[in-house]
Tab-separated table of C-alpha atoms and ligand atoms in Angstrom:
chain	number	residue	atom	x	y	z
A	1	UNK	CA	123.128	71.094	98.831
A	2	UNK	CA	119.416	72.117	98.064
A	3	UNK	CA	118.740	75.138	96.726
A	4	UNK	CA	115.553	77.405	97.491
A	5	UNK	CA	113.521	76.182	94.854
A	6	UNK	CA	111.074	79.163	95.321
A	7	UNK	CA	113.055	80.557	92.611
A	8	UNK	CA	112.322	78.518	90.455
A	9	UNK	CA	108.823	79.940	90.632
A	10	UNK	CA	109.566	83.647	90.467
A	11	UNK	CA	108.599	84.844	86.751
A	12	UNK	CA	111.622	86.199	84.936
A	13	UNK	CA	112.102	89.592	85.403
A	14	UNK	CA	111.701	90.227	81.657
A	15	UNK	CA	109.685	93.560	81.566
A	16	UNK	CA	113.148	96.329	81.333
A	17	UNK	CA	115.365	93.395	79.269
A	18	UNK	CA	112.310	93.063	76.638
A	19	UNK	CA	111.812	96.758	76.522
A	20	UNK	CA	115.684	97.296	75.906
A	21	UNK	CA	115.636	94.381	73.361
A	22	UNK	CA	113.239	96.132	71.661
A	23	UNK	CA	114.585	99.232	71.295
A	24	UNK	CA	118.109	98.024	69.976
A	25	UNK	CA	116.180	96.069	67.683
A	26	UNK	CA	114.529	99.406	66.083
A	27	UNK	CA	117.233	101.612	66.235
A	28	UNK	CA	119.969	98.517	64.689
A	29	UNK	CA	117.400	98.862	61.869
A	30	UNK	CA	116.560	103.046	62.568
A	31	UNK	CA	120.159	104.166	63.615
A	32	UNK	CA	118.965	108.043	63.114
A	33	UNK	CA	116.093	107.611	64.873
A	34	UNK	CA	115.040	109.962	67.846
A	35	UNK	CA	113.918	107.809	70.756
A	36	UNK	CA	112.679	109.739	73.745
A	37	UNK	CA	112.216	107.959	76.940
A	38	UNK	CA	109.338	108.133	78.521
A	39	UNK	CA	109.322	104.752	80.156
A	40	UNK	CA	112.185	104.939	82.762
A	41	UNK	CA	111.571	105.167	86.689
A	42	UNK	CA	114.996	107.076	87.323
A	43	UNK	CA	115.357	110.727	88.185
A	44	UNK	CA	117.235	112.405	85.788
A	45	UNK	CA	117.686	116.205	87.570
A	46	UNK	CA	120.881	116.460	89.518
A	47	UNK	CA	121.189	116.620	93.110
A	48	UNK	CA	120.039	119.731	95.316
A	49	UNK	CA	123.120	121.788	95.817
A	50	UNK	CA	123.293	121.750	99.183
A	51	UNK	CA	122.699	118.015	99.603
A	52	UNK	CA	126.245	117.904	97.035
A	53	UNK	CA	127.890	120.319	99.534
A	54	UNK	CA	126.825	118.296	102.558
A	55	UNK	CA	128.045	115.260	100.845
A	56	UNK	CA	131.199	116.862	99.872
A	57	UNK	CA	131.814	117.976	103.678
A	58	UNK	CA	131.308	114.775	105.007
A	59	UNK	CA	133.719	113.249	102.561
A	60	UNK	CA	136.131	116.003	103.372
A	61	UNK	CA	135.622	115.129	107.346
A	62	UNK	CA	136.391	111.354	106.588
A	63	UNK	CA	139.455	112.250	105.033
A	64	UNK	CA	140.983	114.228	108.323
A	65	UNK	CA	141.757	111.979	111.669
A	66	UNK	CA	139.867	114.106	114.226
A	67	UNK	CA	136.731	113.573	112.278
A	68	UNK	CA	137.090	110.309	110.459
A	69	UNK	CA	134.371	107.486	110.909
A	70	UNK	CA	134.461	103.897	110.737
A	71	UNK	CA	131.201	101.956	111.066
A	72	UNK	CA	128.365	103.623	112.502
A	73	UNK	CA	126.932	103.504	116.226
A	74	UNK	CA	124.899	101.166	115.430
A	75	UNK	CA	123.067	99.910	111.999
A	76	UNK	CA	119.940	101.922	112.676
A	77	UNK	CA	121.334	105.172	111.047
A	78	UNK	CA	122.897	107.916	112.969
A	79	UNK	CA	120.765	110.171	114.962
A	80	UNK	CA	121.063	113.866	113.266
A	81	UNK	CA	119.569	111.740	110.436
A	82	UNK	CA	116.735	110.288	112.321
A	83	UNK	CA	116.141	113.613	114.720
A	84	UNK	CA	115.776	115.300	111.116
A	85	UNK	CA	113.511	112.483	109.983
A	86	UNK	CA	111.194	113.045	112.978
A	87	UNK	CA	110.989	116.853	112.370
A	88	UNK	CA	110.069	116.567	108.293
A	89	UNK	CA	106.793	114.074	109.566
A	90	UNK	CA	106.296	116.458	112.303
A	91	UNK	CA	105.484	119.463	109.466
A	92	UNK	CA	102.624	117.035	107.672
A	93	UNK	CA	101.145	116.373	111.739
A	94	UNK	CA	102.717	113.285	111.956
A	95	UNK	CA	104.675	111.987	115.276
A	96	UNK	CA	106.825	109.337	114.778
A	97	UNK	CA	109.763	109.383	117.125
A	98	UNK	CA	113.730	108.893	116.209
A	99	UNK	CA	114.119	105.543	117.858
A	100	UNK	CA	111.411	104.295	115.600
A	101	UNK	CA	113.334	105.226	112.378
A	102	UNK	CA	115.734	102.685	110.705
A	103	UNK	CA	118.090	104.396	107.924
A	104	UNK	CA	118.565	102.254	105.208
A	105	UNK	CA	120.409	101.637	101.548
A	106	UNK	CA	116.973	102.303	100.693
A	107	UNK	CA	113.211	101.238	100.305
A	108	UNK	CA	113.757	97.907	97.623
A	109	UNK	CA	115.969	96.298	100.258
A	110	UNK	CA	113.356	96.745	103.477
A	111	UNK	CA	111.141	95.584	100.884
A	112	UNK	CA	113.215	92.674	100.507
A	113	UNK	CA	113.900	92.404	103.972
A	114	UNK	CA	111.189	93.038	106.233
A	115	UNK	CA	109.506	89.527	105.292
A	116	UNK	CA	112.579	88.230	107.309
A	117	UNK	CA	110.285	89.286	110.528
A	118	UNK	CA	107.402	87.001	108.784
A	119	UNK	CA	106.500	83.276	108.936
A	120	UNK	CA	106.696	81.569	105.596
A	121	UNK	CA	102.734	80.009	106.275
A	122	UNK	CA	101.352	83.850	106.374
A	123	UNK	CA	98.632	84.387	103.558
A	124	UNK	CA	100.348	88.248	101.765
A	125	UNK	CA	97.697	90.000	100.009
A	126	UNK	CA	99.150	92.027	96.898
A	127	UNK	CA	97.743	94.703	94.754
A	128	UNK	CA	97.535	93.909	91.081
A	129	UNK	CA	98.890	95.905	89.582
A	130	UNK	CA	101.918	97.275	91.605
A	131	UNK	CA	105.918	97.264	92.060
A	132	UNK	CA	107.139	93.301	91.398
A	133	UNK	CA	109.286	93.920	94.673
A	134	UNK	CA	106.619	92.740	96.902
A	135	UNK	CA	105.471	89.775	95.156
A	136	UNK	CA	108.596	88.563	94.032
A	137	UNK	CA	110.345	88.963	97.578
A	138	UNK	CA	107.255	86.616	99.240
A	139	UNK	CA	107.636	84.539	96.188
A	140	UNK	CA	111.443	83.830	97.249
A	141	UNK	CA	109.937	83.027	100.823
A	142	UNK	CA	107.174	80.434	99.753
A	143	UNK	CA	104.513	82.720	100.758
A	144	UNK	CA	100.836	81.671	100.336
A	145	UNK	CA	99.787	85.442	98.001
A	146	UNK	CA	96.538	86.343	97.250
A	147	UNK	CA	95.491	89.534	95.005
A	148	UNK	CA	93.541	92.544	95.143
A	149	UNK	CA	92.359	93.894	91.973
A	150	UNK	CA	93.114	97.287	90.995
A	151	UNK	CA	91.135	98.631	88.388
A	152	UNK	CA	89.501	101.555	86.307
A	153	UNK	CA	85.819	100.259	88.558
A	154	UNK	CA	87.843	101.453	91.815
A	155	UNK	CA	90.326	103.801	90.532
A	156	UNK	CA	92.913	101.541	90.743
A	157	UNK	CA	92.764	102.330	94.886
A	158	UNK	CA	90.619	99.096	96.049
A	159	UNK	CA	89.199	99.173	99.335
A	160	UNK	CA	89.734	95.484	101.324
A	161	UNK	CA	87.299	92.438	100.766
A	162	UNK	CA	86.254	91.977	104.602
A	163	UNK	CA	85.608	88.463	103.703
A	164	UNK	CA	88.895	88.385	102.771
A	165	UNK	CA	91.473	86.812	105.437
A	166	UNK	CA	95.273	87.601	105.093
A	167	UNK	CA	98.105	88.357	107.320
A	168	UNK	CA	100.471	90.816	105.505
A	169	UNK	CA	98.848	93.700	103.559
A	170	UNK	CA	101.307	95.498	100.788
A	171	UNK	CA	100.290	98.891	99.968
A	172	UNK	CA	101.686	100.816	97.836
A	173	UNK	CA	100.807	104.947	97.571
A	174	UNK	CA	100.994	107.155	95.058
A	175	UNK	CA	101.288	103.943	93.742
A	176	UNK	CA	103.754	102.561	91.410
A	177	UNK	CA	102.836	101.962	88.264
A	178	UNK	CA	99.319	103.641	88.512
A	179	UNK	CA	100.163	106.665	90.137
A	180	UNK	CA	96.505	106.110	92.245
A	181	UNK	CA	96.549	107.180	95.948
A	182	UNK	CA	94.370	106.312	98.909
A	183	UNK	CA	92.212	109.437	100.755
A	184	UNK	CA	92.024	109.414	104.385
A	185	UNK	CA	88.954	107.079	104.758
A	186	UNK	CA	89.986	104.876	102.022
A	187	UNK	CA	93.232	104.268	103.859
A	188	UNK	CA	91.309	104.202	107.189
A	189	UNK	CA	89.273	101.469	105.609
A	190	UNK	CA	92.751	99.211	105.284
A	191	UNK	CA	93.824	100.395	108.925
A	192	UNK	CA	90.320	99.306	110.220
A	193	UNK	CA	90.931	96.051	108.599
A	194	UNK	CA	94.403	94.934	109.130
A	195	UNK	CA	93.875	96.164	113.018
A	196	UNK	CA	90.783	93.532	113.075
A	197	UNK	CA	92.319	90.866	111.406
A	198	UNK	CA	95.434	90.996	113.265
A	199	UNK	CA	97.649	91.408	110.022
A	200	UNK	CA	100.344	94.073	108.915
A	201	UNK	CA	100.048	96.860	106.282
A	202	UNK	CA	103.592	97.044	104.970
A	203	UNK	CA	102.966	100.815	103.197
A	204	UNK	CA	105.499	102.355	100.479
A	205	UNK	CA	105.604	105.597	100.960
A	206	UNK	CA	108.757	106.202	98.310
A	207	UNK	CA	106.297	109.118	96.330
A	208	UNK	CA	105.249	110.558	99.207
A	209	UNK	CA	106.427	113.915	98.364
A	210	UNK	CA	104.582	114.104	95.043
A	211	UNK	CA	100.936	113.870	96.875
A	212	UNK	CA	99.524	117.234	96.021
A	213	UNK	CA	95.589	116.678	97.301
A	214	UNK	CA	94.884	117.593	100.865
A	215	UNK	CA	92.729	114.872	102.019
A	216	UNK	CA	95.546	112.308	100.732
A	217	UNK	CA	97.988	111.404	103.726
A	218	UNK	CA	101.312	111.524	102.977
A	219	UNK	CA	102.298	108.378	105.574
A	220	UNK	CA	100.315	106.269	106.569
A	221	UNK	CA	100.765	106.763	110.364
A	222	UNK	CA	98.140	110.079	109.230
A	223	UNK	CA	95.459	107.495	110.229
A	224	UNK	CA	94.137	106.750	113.276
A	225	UNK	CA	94.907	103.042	114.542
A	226	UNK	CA	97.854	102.377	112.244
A	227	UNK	CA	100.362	102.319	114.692
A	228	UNK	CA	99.054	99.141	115.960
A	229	UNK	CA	99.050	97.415	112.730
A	230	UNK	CA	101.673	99.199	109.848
A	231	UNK	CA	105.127	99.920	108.634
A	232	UNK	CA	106.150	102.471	106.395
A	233	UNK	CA	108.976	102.207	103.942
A	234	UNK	CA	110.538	105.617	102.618
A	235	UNK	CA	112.932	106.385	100.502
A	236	UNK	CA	114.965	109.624	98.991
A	237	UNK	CA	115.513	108.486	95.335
A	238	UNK	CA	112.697	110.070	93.942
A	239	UNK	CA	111.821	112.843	96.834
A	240	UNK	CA	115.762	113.798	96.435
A	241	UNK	CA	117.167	112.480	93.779
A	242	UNK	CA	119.210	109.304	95.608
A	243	UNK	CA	118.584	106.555	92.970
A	244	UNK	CA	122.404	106.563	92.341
A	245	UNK	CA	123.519	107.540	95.814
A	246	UNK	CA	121.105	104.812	97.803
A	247	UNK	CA	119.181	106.034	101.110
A	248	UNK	CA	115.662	105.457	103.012
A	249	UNK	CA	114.211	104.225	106.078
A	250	UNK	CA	111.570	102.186	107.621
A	251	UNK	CA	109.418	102.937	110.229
A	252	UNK	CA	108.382	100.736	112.717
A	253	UNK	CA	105.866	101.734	115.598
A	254	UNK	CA	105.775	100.854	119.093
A	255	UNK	CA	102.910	99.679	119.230
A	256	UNK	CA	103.414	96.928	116.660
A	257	UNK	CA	103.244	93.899	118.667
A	258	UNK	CA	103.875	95.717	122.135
A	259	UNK	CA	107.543	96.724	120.486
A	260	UNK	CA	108.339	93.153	119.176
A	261	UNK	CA	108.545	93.625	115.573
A	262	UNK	CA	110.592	97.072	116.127
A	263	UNK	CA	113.196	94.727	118.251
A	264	UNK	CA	112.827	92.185	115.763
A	265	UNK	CA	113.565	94.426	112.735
A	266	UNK	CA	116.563	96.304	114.660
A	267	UNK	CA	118.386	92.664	115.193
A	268	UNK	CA	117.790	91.548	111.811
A	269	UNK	CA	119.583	95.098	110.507
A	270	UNK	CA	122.237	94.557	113.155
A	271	UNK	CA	123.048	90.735	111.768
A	272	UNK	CA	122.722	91.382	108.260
A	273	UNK	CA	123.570	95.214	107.630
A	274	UNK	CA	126.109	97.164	108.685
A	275	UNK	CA	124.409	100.718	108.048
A	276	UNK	CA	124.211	103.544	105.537
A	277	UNK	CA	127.340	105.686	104.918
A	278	UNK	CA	127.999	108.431	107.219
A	279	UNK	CA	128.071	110.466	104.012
A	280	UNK	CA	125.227	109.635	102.579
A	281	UNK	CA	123.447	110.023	105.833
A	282	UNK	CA	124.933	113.643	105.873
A	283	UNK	CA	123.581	114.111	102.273
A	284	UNK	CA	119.828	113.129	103.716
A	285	UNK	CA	120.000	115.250	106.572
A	286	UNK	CA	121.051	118.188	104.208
A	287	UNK	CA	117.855	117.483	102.149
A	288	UNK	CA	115.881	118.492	105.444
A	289	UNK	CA	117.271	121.667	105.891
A	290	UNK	CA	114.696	124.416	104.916
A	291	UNK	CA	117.390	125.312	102.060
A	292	UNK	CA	117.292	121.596	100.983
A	293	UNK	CA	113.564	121.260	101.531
A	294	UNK	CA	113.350	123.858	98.785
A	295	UNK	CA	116.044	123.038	96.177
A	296	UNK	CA	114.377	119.088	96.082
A	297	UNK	CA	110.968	120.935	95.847
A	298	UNK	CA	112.247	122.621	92.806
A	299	UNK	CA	113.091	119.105	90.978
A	300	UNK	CA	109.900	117.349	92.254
A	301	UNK	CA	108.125	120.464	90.585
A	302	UNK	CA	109.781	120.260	87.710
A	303	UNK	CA	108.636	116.566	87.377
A	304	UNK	CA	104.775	117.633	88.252
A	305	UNK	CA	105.056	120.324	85.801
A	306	UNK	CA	105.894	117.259	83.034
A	307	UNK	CA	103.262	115.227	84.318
A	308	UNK	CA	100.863	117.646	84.352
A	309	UNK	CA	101.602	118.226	80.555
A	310	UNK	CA	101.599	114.449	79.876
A	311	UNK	CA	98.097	114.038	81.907
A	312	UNK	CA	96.268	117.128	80.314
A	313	UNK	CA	97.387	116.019	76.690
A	314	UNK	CA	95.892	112.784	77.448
A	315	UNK	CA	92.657	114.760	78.918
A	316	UNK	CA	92.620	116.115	75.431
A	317	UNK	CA	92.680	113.555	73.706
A	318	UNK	CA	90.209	111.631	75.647
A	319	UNK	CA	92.427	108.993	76.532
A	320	UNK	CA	91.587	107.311	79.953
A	321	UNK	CA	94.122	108.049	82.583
A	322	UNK	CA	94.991	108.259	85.961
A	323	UNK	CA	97.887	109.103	88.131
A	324	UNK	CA	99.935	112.349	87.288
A	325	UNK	CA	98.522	114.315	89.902
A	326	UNK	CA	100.100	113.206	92.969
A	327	UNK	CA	102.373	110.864	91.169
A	328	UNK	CA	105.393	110.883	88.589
A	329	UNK	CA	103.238	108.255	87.092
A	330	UNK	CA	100.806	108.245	84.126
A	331	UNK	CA	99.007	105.009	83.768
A	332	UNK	CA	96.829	105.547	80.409
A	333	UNK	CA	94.543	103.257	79.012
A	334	UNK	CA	95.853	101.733	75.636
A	335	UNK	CA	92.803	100.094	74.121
A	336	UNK	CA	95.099	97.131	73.003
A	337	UNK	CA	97.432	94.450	74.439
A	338	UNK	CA	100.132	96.671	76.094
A	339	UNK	CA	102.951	95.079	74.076
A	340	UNK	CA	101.239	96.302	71.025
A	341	UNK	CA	101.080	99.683	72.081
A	342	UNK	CA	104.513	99.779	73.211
A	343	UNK	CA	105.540	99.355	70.002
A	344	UNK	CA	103.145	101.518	68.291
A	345	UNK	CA	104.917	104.098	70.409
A	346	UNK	CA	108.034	102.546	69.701
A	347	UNK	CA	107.390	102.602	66.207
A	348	UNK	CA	105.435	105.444	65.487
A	349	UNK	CA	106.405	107.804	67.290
A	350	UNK	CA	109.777	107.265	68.416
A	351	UNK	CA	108.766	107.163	72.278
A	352	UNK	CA	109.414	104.379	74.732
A	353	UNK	CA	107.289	103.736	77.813
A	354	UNK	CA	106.426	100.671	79.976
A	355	UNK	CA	103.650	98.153	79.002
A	356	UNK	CA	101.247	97.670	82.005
A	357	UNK	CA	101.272	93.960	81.577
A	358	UNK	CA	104.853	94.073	83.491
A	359	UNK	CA	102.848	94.706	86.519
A	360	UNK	CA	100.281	92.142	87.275
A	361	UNK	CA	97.183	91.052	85.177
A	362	UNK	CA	95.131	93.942	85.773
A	363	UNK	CA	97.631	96.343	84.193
A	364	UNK	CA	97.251	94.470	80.523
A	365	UNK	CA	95.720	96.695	78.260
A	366	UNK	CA	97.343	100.113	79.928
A	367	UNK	CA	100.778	101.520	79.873
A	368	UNK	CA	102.943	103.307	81.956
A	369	UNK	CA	104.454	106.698	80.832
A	370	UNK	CA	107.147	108.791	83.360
A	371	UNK	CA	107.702	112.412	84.222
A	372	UNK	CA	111.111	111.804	84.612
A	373	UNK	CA	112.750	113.020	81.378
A	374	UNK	CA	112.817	117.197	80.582
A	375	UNK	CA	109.972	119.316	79.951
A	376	UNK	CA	111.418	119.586	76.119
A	377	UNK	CA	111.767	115.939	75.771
A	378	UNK	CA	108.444	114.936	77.345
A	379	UNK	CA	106.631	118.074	75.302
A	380	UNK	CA	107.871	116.231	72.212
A	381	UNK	CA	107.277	112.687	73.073
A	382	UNK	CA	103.558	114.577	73.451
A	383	UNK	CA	103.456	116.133	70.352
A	384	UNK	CA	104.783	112.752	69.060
A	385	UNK	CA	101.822	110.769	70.534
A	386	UNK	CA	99.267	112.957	69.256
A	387	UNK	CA	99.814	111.930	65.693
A	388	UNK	CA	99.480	108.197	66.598
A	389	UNK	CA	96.776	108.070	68.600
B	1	PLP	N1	109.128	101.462	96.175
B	1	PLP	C1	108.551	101.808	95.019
B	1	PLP	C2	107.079	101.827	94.939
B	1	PLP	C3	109.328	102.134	93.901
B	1	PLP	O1	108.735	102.471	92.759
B	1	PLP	C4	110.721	102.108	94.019
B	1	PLP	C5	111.591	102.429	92.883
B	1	PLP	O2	111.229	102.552	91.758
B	1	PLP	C6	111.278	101.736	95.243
B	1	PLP	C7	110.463	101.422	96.299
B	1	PLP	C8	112.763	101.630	95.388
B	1	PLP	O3	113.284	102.673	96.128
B	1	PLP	P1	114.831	102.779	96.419
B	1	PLP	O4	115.474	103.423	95.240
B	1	PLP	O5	114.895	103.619	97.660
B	1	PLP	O6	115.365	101.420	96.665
């Protein structure tokens, strides 16, 4: 037996067991001391109402012979969910048809999965910095990965190198950790590209619903041309609240390779996935009724309205930052190594975030901070920082 020795050369996924090791260390030797998390990427709000009643109706359906279900029609998600899909890209002025939606468990495995469709001797060029997912997954495949540097020069949004050749593009926006997001011609720019170079934009949409600036599309199939060259991944858990319940889609366009890769992707789901539970499906349809719409508004606001706080106390203080606005993300510039600013937090003021350095090279020296805690705790964690800084 051989095993994949890819793995070997995957870096150890050390960023969340370091920050946890670090924070039993202080509070073994602090036990009364307040920590307030600001460093988490997990919502924290409860479910929209009616996506609970939807789910409990569904359960309650399963549990009566006339309207109990066994596997799904097929592994691509049922079709209320993927009519309803259609409709909520239809109210931003984007068409994508049902049979081009594939319900998922949610957007880390299609990250994961879609390089199944890929060639292990494509050249994948990655963002730095951005969500390990994409370079870790290639890693695992012995993909040849080259970088794109994100920094403060291009607002952590780069535009593509055209001397640059590559045949899978990751982007990732509002982008994870930076919270950065591309404008219309700055995406167009990528479109233009990939479509010339004959590569794919694989493009994670998971914060889609936090984009609050007009000229900033919300998918990427906003852009002219990227139906011949991209995929979009989606997912619920931070638009409505599904990190514990598990749903999303991807989105793969006709015209990608004349239909190919959307036949391709549909028989690798088929082989290796048996589909997304008819009650969770339920509970994602329910989040596109105009009642649901506006409950998972209310919790997305509620994280804006911390963000906002975070972002304008860092305005104040004349720290560099960026993300916040169309982001649950606050990626502020620490003016040391990140690792020593996470535990000047840590240390001073009770507050844990993430260091930037757990995202590529380009994120040393800058630290991620979340809106995902309450407005109380994140107004203290704010006060908190003030003193240190
Ligand atoms: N994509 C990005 C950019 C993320 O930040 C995350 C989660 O943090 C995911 C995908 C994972 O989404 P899901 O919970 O649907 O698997």
């Amino acid at each position: 037996m051989k095993i994949n020795s890819n793995y070997d050369k995957i870096q150890n996924s050390y960023l969340f067991v370091e920050i946890a090791n670090r924070v039993k260390k202080y509070t073994a030797a602090h036990p009364d001391a307040d920590i307030i998390k600001l460093g988490i990427g997990d919502v924290t709000r409860p479910l929209a109402p009616c996506v609970v009643e939807a789910g409990l109706k569904a359960v309650a359906e399963m549990g009566r012979v006339e309207t109990f279900r066994g596997y799904s029609p097929d592994s691509q998600g049922y079709e209320f969910l993927r009519d309803a899909i259609s409709r909520y890209y239809s109210l931003f002025g984007v068409k994508v048809a049902p049979h081009e939606i594939h319900v998922s468990d949610g957007a880390k495995s299609d990250c994961g999965n879609i390089v199944d469709l890929f060639d292990s001797d494509n050249t994948v060029l990655i963002p730095d910095p951005v969500y390990p997912v994409y370079l870790d997954s290639n890693v695992m495949s012995g993909r040849k990965i080259i970088f794109c540097d994100a920094t403060e020069e291009n607002d952590f949004a780069p535009l593509p190198d055209k001397k640059v050749k590559c045949d899978i593009i990751y982007l990732c926006a509002p982008n994870n950790p930076t919270g950065s997001v591309f404008t219309y011609d700055k995406l167009k720019a990528w479109v233009d590209y990939a479509n010339s170079l004959g590569a794919v934009i694989i493009f994670d949409a998971a914060y889609e619903a936090f984009v609050t600036q007009p000229d900033v599309p919300r998918s990427i199939f906003a852009v002219e041309g990227a139906r011949t060259c991209a995929i979009e991944l989606c997912s619920y858990s931070k638009t409505a609240g599904f990190t514990g319940t598990r749903c999303g889609y991807t989105v793969v366009p006709d015209e990608l390779l004349g239909g190919k890769l959307a036949k391709m992707w549909a028989r690798r789901q088929s082989t290796k996935f048996n589909g997304t539970s008819y009650i969770q499906q339920r509970m994602a349809e329910a989040a596109y009724s105009d009642e649901g719409i506006r409950q998972c508004r209310e919790n997305i606001a509620a994280y804006q309205k911390n963000a906002k706080l975070i972002s304008d106390a860092l305005t104040e203080m004349g720290v560099y930052h960026t993300g916040g606005v169309n982001s649950p993300y606050i990626w502020l510039k620490c003016g040391t190594d990140s690792w020593d600013f996470f535990d000047r937090l840590l240390e001073g003021a009770n507050v844990v975030g993430t260091p930037g350095s757990g995202f590529g090279k380009n994120g040393e020296g800058y630290f991620r901070l979340t809106a995902f805690n309450t407005y109380e705790k994140t107004k203290e964690a704010i006060e908190r920082i003030k003193k240190v800084l």
